[in-house]
Coordinates of C-alpha atoms and ligand atoms in Angstrom, one line a residue:
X244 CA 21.0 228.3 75.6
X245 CA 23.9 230.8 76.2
X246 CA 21.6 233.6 78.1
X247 CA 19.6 232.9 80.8
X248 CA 18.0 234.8 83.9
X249 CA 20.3 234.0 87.5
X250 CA 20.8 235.5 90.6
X251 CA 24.3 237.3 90.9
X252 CA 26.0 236.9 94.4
X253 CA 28.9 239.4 94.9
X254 CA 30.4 237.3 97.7
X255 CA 30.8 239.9 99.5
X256 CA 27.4 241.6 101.0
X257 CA 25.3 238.8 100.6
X258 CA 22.5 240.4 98.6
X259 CA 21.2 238.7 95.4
X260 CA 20.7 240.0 92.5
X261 CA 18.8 239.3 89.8
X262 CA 20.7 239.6 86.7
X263 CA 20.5 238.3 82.9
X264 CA 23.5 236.1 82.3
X265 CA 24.6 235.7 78.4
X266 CA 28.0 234.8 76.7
X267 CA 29.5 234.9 73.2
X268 CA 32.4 233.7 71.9
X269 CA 34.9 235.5 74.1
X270 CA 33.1 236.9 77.2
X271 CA 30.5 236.3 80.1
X272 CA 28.1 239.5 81.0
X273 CA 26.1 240.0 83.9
X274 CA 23.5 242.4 83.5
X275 CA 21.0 243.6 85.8
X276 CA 20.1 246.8 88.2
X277 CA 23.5 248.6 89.3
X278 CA 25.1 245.0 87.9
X279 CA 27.8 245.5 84.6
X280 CA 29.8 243.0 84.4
X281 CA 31.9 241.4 81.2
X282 CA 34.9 238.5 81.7
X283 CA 36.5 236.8 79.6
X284 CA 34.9 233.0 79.4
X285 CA 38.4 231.6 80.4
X286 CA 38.1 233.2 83.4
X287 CA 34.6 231.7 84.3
X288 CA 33.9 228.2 85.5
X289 CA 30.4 226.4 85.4
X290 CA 29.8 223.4 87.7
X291 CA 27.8 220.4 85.4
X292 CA 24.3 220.1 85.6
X293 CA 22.6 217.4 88.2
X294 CA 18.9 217.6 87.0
X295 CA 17.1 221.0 87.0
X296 CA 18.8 222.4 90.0
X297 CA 20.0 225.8 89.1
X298 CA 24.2 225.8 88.2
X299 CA 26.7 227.8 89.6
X300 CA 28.2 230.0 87.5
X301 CA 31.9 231.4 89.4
X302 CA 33.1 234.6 88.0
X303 CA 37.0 235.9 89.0
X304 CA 37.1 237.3 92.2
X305 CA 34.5 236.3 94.3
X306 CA 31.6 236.8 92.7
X307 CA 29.2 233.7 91.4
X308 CA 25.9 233.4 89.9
X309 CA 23.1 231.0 89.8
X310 CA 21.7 230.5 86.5
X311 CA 19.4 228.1 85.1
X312 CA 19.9 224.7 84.6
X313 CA 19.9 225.2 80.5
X314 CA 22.1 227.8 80.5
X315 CA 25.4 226.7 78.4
X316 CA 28.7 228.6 77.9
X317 CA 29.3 228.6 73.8
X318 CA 31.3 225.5 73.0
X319 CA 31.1 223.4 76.2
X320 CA 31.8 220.1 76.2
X321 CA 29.0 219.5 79.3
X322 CA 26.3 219.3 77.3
X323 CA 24.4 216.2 78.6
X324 CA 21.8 215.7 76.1
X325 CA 24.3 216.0 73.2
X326 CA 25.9 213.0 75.1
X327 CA 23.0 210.8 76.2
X328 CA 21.9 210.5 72.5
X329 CA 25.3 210.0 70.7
X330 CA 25.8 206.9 73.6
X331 CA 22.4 206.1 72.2
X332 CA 23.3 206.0 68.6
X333 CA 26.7 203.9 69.8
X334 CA 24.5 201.2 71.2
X335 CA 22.3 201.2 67.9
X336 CA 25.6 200.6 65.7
X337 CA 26.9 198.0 68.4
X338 CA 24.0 195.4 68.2
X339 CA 26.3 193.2 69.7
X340 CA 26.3 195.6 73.2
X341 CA 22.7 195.6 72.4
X342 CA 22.3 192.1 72.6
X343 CA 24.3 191.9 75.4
X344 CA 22.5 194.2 77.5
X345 CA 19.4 192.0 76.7
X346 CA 21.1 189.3 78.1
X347 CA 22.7 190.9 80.9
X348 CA 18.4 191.6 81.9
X349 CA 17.9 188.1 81.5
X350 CA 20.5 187.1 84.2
X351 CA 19.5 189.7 86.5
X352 CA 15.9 188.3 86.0
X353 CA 17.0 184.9 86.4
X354 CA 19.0 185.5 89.9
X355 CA 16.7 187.6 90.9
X356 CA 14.4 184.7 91.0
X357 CA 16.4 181.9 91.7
X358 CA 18.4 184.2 94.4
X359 CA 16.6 186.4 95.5
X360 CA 12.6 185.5 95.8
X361 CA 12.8 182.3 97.7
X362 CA 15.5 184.1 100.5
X363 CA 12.4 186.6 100.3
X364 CA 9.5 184.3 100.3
X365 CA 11.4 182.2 103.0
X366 CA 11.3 185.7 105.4
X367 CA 7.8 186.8 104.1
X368 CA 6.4 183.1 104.8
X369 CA 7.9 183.1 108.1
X370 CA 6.1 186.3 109.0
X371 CA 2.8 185.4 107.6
X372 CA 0.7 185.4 111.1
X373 CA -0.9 181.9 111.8
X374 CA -4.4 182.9 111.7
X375 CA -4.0 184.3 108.1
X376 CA -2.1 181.2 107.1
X377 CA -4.9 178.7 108.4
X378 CA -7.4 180.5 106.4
X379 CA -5.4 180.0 103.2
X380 CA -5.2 176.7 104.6
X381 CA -9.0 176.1 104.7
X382 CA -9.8 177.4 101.6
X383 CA -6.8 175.6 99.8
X384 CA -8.4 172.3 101.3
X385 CA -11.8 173.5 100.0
X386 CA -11.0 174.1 96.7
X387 CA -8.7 170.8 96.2
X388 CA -11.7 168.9 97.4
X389 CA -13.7 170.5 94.9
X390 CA -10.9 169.9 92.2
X391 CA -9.5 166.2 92.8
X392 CA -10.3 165.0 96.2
X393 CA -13.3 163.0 97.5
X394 CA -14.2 161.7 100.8
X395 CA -11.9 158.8 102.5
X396 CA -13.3 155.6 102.3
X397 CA -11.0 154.1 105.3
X398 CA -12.4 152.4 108.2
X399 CA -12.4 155.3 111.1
X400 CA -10.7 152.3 113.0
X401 CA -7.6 152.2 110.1
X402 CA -8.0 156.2 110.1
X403 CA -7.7 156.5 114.1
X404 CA -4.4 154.1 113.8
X405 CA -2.7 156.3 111.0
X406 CA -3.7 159.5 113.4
X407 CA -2.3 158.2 115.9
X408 CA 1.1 157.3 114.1
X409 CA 1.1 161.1 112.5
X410 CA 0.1 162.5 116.6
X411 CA 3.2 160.3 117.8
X412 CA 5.7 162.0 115.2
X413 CA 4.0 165.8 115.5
X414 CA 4.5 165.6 119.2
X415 CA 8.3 165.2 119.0
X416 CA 8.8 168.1 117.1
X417 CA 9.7 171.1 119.0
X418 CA 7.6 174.6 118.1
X419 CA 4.4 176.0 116.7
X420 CA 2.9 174.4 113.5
X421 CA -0.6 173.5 114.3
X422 CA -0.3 169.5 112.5
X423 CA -4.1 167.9 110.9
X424 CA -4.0 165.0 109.3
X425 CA -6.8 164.7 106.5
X426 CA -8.1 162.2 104.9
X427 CA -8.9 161.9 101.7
X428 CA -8.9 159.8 98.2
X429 CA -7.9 160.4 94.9
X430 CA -7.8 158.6 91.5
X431 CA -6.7 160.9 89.4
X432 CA -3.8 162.0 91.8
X433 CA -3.1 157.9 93.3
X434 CA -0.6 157.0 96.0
X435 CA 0.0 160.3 97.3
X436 CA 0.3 162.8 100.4
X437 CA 1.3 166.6 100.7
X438 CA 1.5 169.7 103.0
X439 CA -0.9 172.3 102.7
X440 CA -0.2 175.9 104.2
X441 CA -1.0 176.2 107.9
X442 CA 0.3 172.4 108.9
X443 CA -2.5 170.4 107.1
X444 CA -1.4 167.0 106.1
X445 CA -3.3 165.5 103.8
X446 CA -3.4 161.6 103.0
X447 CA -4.8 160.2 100.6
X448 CA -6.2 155.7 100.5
X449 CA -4.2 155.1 97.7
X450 CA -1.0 155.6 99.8
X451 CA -2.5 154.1 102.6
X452 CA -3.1 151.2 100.2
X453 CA 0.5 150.9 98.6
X454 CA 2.1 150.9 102.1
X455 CA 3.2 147.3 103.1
X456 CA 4.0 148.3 106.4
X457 CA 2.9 151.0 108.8
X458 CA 5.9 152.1 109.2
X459 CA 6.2 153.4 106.0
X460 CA 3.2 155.4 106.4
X461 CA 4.8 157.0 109.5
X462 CA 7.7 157.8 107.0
X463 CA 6.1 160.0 104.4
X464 CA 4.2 161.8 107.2
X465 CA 7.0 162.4 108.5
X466 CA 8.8 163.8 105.1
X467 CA 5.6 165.9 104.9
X468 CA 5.6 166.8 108.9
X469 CA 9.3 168.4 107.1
X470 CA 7.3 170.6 104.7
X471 CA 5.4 171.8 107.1
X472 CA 8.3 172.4 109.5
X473 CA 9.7 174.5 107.3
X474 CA 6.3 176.2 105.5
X475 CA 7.5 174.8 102.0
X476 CA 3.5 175.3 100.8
X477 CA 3.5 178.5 101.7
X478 CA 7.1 179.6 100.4
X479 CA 6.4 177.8 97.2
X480 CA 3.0 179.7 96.7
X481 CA 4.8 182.7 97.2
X482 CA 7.7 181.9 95.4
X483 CA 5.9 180.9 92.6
X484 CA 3.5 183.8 92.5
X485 CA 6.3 186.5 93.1
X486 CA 8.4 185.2 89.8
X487 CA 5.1 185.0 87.9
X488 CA 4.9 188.3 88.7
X489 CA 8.7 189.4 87.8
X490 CA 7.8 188.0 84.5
X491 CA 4.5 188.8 83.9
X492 CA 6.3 193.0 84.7
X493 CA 8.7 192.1 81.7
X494 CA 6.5 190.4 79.7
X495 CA 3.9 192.7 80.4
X496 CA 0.9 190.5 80.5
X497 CA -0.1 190.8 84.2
X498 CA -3.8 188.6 83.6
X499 CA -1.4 185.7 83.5
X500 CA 0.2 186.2 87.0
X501 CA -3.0 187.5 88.6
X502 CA -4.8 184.4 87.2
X503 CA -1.8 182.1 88.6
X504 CA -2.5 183.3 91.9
X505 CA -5.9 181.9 91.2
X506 CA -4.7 178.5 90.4
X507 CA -2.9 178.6 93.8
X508 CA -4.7 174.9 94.8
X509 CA -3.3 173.9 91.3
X510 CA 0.3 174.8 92.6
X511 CA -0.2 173.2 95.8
X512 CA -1.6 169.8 94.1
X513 CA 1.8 170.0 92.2
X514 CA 3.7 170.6 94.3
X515 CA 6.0 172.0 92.8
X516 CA 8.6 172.1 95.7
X517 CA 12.2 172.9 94.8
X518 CA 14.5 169.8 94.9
X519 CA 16.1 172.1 98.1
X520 CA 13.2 171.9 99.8
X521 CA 12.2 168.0 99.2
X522 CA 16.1 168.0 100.7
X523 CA 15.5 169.6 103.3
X524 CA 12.2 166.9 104.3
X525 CA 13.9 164.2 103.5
X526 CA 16.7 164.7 106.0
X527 CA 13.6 166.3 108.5
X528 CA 11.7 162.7 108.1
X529 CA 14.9 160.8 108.3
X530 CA 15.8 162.5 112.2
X531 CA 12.1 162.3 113.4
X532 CA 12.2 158.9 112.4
X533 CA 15.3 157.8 113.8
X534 CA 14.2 159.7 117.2
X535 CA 10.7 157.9 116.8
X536 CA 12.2 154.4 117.0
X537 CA 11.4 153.9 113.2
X538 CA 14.0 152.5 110.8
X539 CA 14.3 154.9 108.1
X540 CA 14.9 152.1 105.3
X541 CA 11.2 152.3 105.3
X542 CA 11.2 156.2 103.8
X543 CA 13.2 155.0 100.8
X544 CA 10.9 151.3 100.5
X545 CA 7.7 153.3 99.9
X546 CA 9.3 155.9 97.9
X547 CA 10.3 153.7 95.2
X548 CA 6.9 152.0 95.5
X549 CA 5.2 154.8 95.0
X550 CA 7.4 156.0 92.1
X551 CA 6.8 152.4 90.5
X552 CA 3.0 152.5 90.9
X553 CA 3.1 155.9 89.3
X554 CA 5.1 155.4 86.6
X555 CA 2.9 152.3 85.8
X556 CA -0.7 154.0 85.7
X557 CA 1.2 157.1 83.2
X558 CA -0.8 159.7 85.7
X559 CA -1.0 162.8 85.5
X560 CA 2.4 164.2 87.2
X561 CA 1.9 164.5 91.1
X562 CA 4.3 165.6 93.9
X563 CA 7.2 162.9 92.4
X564 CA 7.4 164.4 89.3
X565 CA 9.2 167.3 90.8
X566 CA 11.3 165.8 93.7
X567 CA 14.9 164.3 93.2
X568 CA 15.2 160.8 91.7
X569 CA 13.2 158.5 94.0
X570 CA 15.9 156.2 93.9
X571 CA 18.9 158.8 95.2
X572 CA 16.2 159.5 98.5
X573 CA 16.2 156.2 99.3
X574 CA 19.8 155.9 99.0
X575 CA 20.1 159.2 101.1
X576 CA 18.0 157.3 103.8
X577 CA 19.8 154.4 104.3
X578 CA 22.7 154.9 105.5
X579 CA 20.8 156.2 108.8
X580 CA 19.4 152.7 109.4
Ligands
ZN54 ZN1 7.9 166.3 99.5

C-alpha cells in the first residue's frame, strides 16, 4: 500500500499530527490540517517493518512520520511478504534443502532426547519430594503384583536372613533413600530383582533360588541398592514418558503417550534402564561390596548365572535384556577382587 494514515512529527514542537501519507513514482506527500508537504522519495528513508508496529517514515530536515505498518514506498525492495514466499517457492524447487530440513528435525529430535531429557529427568527426579515418590512407589508395587507377581513362598526364617544381608548394605550408604526389601515370586519374569521408585527393592524366589552363595544375593542388592541411589526408576519413568511425549507432539498421536504413562508398571518391569545407568550400579554395587567385606567376583558369578538360566527358559525379556553384556559386568567386577 503506498498511502496510509500516520502521525507527522515536525521535530521541532513536538505536536503530532495526524496526516495521510501517499507516494508515487517520484514524491512523498504529507497531507493533513495546516500539513502540505511533497519530497522527492530519494530524499525519504523508511525503517523495515518488525511485525505490526507502526514504521518511521524520516522526511529531510527534521521532520518524520509514523505510518502504518503496510504502508510501502513504490518500488521498495522491503517488502517482506514478497520475500517470505519466493524463499518458500526456493525450498519447493530444492527438495534436496527440503529433505534436509526434515532431517535436520530429526537430529534435533533425537538429541533432544538422548541429550537433553535424561539431564532433565535426572534434575526433575531429584526434585520429586519423597512423599510423592513413595506413593508412586506403592501403587507401582500394587499394580505389578496384580500384573506378574505373587506372594513369596520363602521360609520367613530364609526371608529374615536375606533382610538382614540387604539392612547390612543400606546402612553403609550415606543419605536419604528410604530402602524395603520385598519379597515376591515370579514365573513368568524368573531369576530376577529390580528397583522401584521410592527405594523399594524387590526380590523375587527364583533369584533367591539360582544364588549358590549368599553372597551373591548381597551382590545384586547391592547393584539394585545403586538404582535406587541414584533414582534410575524414577528417571527412566520420566525419561521414557517425556520422549513418548516429544514424539507423540510430532507424530501427533498424543493417546499413545498418555496411554504409556499408563503402562508405567510395564516400564518399570522392563526395566528399561540405559546401559549408563546399569554402569553406574554396577560400579555402586561393586564399592558397597568391597566396603561390606564381600568379594565382588560374586556380582559377576550370579550375573552370568542368571543370564544363562534366562537364556535357557527363552522368557519373556526381563531387566537383562536391556543391560550391557552380562559377561563384560562380570569382567568389570573382577578386577576389584
Ligand atoms: Zn540394573
Amino acid at each position: 500500500m503506498t498511502s496510509a494514515r500516520a502521525t507527522y512529527h515536525d521535530g521541532q514542537t513536538g505536536e503530532a499530527h495526524p496526516v495521510l501519507v501517499r507516494a508515487d513514482a517520484d514524491f512523498v506527500y504529507v497531507e493533513g490540517e495546516g500539513v502540505e508537504l511533497r519530497h522527492p522519495l530519494d530524499t525519504v528513508a523508511l525503517e523495515p517493518p518488525l511485525g505490526s508496529l507502526p514504521r518511521r517514515l524520516d522526511l529531510p530536515g527534521r521532520g518524520a512520520c509514523l505510518v502504518d505498518a503496510a504502508f510501502e514506498l513504490p518500488g521498495s525492495p522491503t517488502d517482506r511478504g514478497a520475500r517470505l514466499d519466493g524463499w518458500v517457492h526456493t525450498l519447493e524447487r530444492r527438495w534436496p534443502l527440503a529433505i534436509a530440513s526434515a532431517l535436520a528435525l530429526a537430529l534435533i529430535v533425537w538429541a533432544s532426547i538422548v541429550l537433553v531429557v535424561p539431564f532433565a529427568a535426572e534434575r526433575v527426579a531429584m526434585g520429586v519430594s519423597p512423599s510423592v515418590e513413595a506413593r508412586v512407589a506403592g501403587q507401582t508395587l500394587a499394580a505389578l503384583d496384580r500384573l506378574a507377581l505373587e506372594p513369596s513362598r520363602l521360609p520367613p526364617a530364609r526371608q529374615a536372613e536375606i533382610s538382614r544381608r540387604f539392612a547390612a548394605l543400606s546402612s553403609l550408604v550415606a543419605g536419604p533413600g528410604a530402602h524395603t526389601l520385598e519379597f515376591r515370586s515370579s514365573k513368568a519374569i524368573g531369576p530376577n530383582a529390580f528397583a522401584l521408585p521410592g527405594g523399594i527393592v524387590v526380590i523375587l524366589d527364583e533369584l533367591v533360588a539360582v544364588a549358590e552363595h549368599d553372597d551373591e544375593l548381597s551382590a545384586v542388592l547391592a547393584h539394585e541398592i545403586g538404582h535406587v541411589r541414584g533414582r534410575h526408576a524414577l528417571r527412566g519413568v520420566i525419561q521414557s514418558s517425556v520422549s513418548a511425549l516429544i514424539v507423540a507432539s510430532i507424530v501427533g498421536d498424543v493417546f499413545s503417550a498418555s496411554s504409556y504413562a499408563a503402562a508405567l508398571p510395564a516400564v518399570v518391569l522392563e526395566s528399561r534402564y540405559s546401559r549408563g545407568f546399569e554402569r553406574e550400579a554396577d560400579g555402586f554395587a561393586v564399592a558397597l561390596l568391597v566396603s561390606a567385606g564381600i568379594d565382588p567376583a560374586h556380582f559377576g558369578r550370579i550375573l552370568l548365572r542368571m543370564d544363562g538360566r534366562s537364556k535357557k527358559a527363552g522368557r519373556y525379556p526381563d531387566f537383562l535384556s536391556s543391560h550391557p553384556r552380562s559377561d563384560e559386568r562380570a569382567r568389570a567386577a573382577s578386577p576389584a577382587r
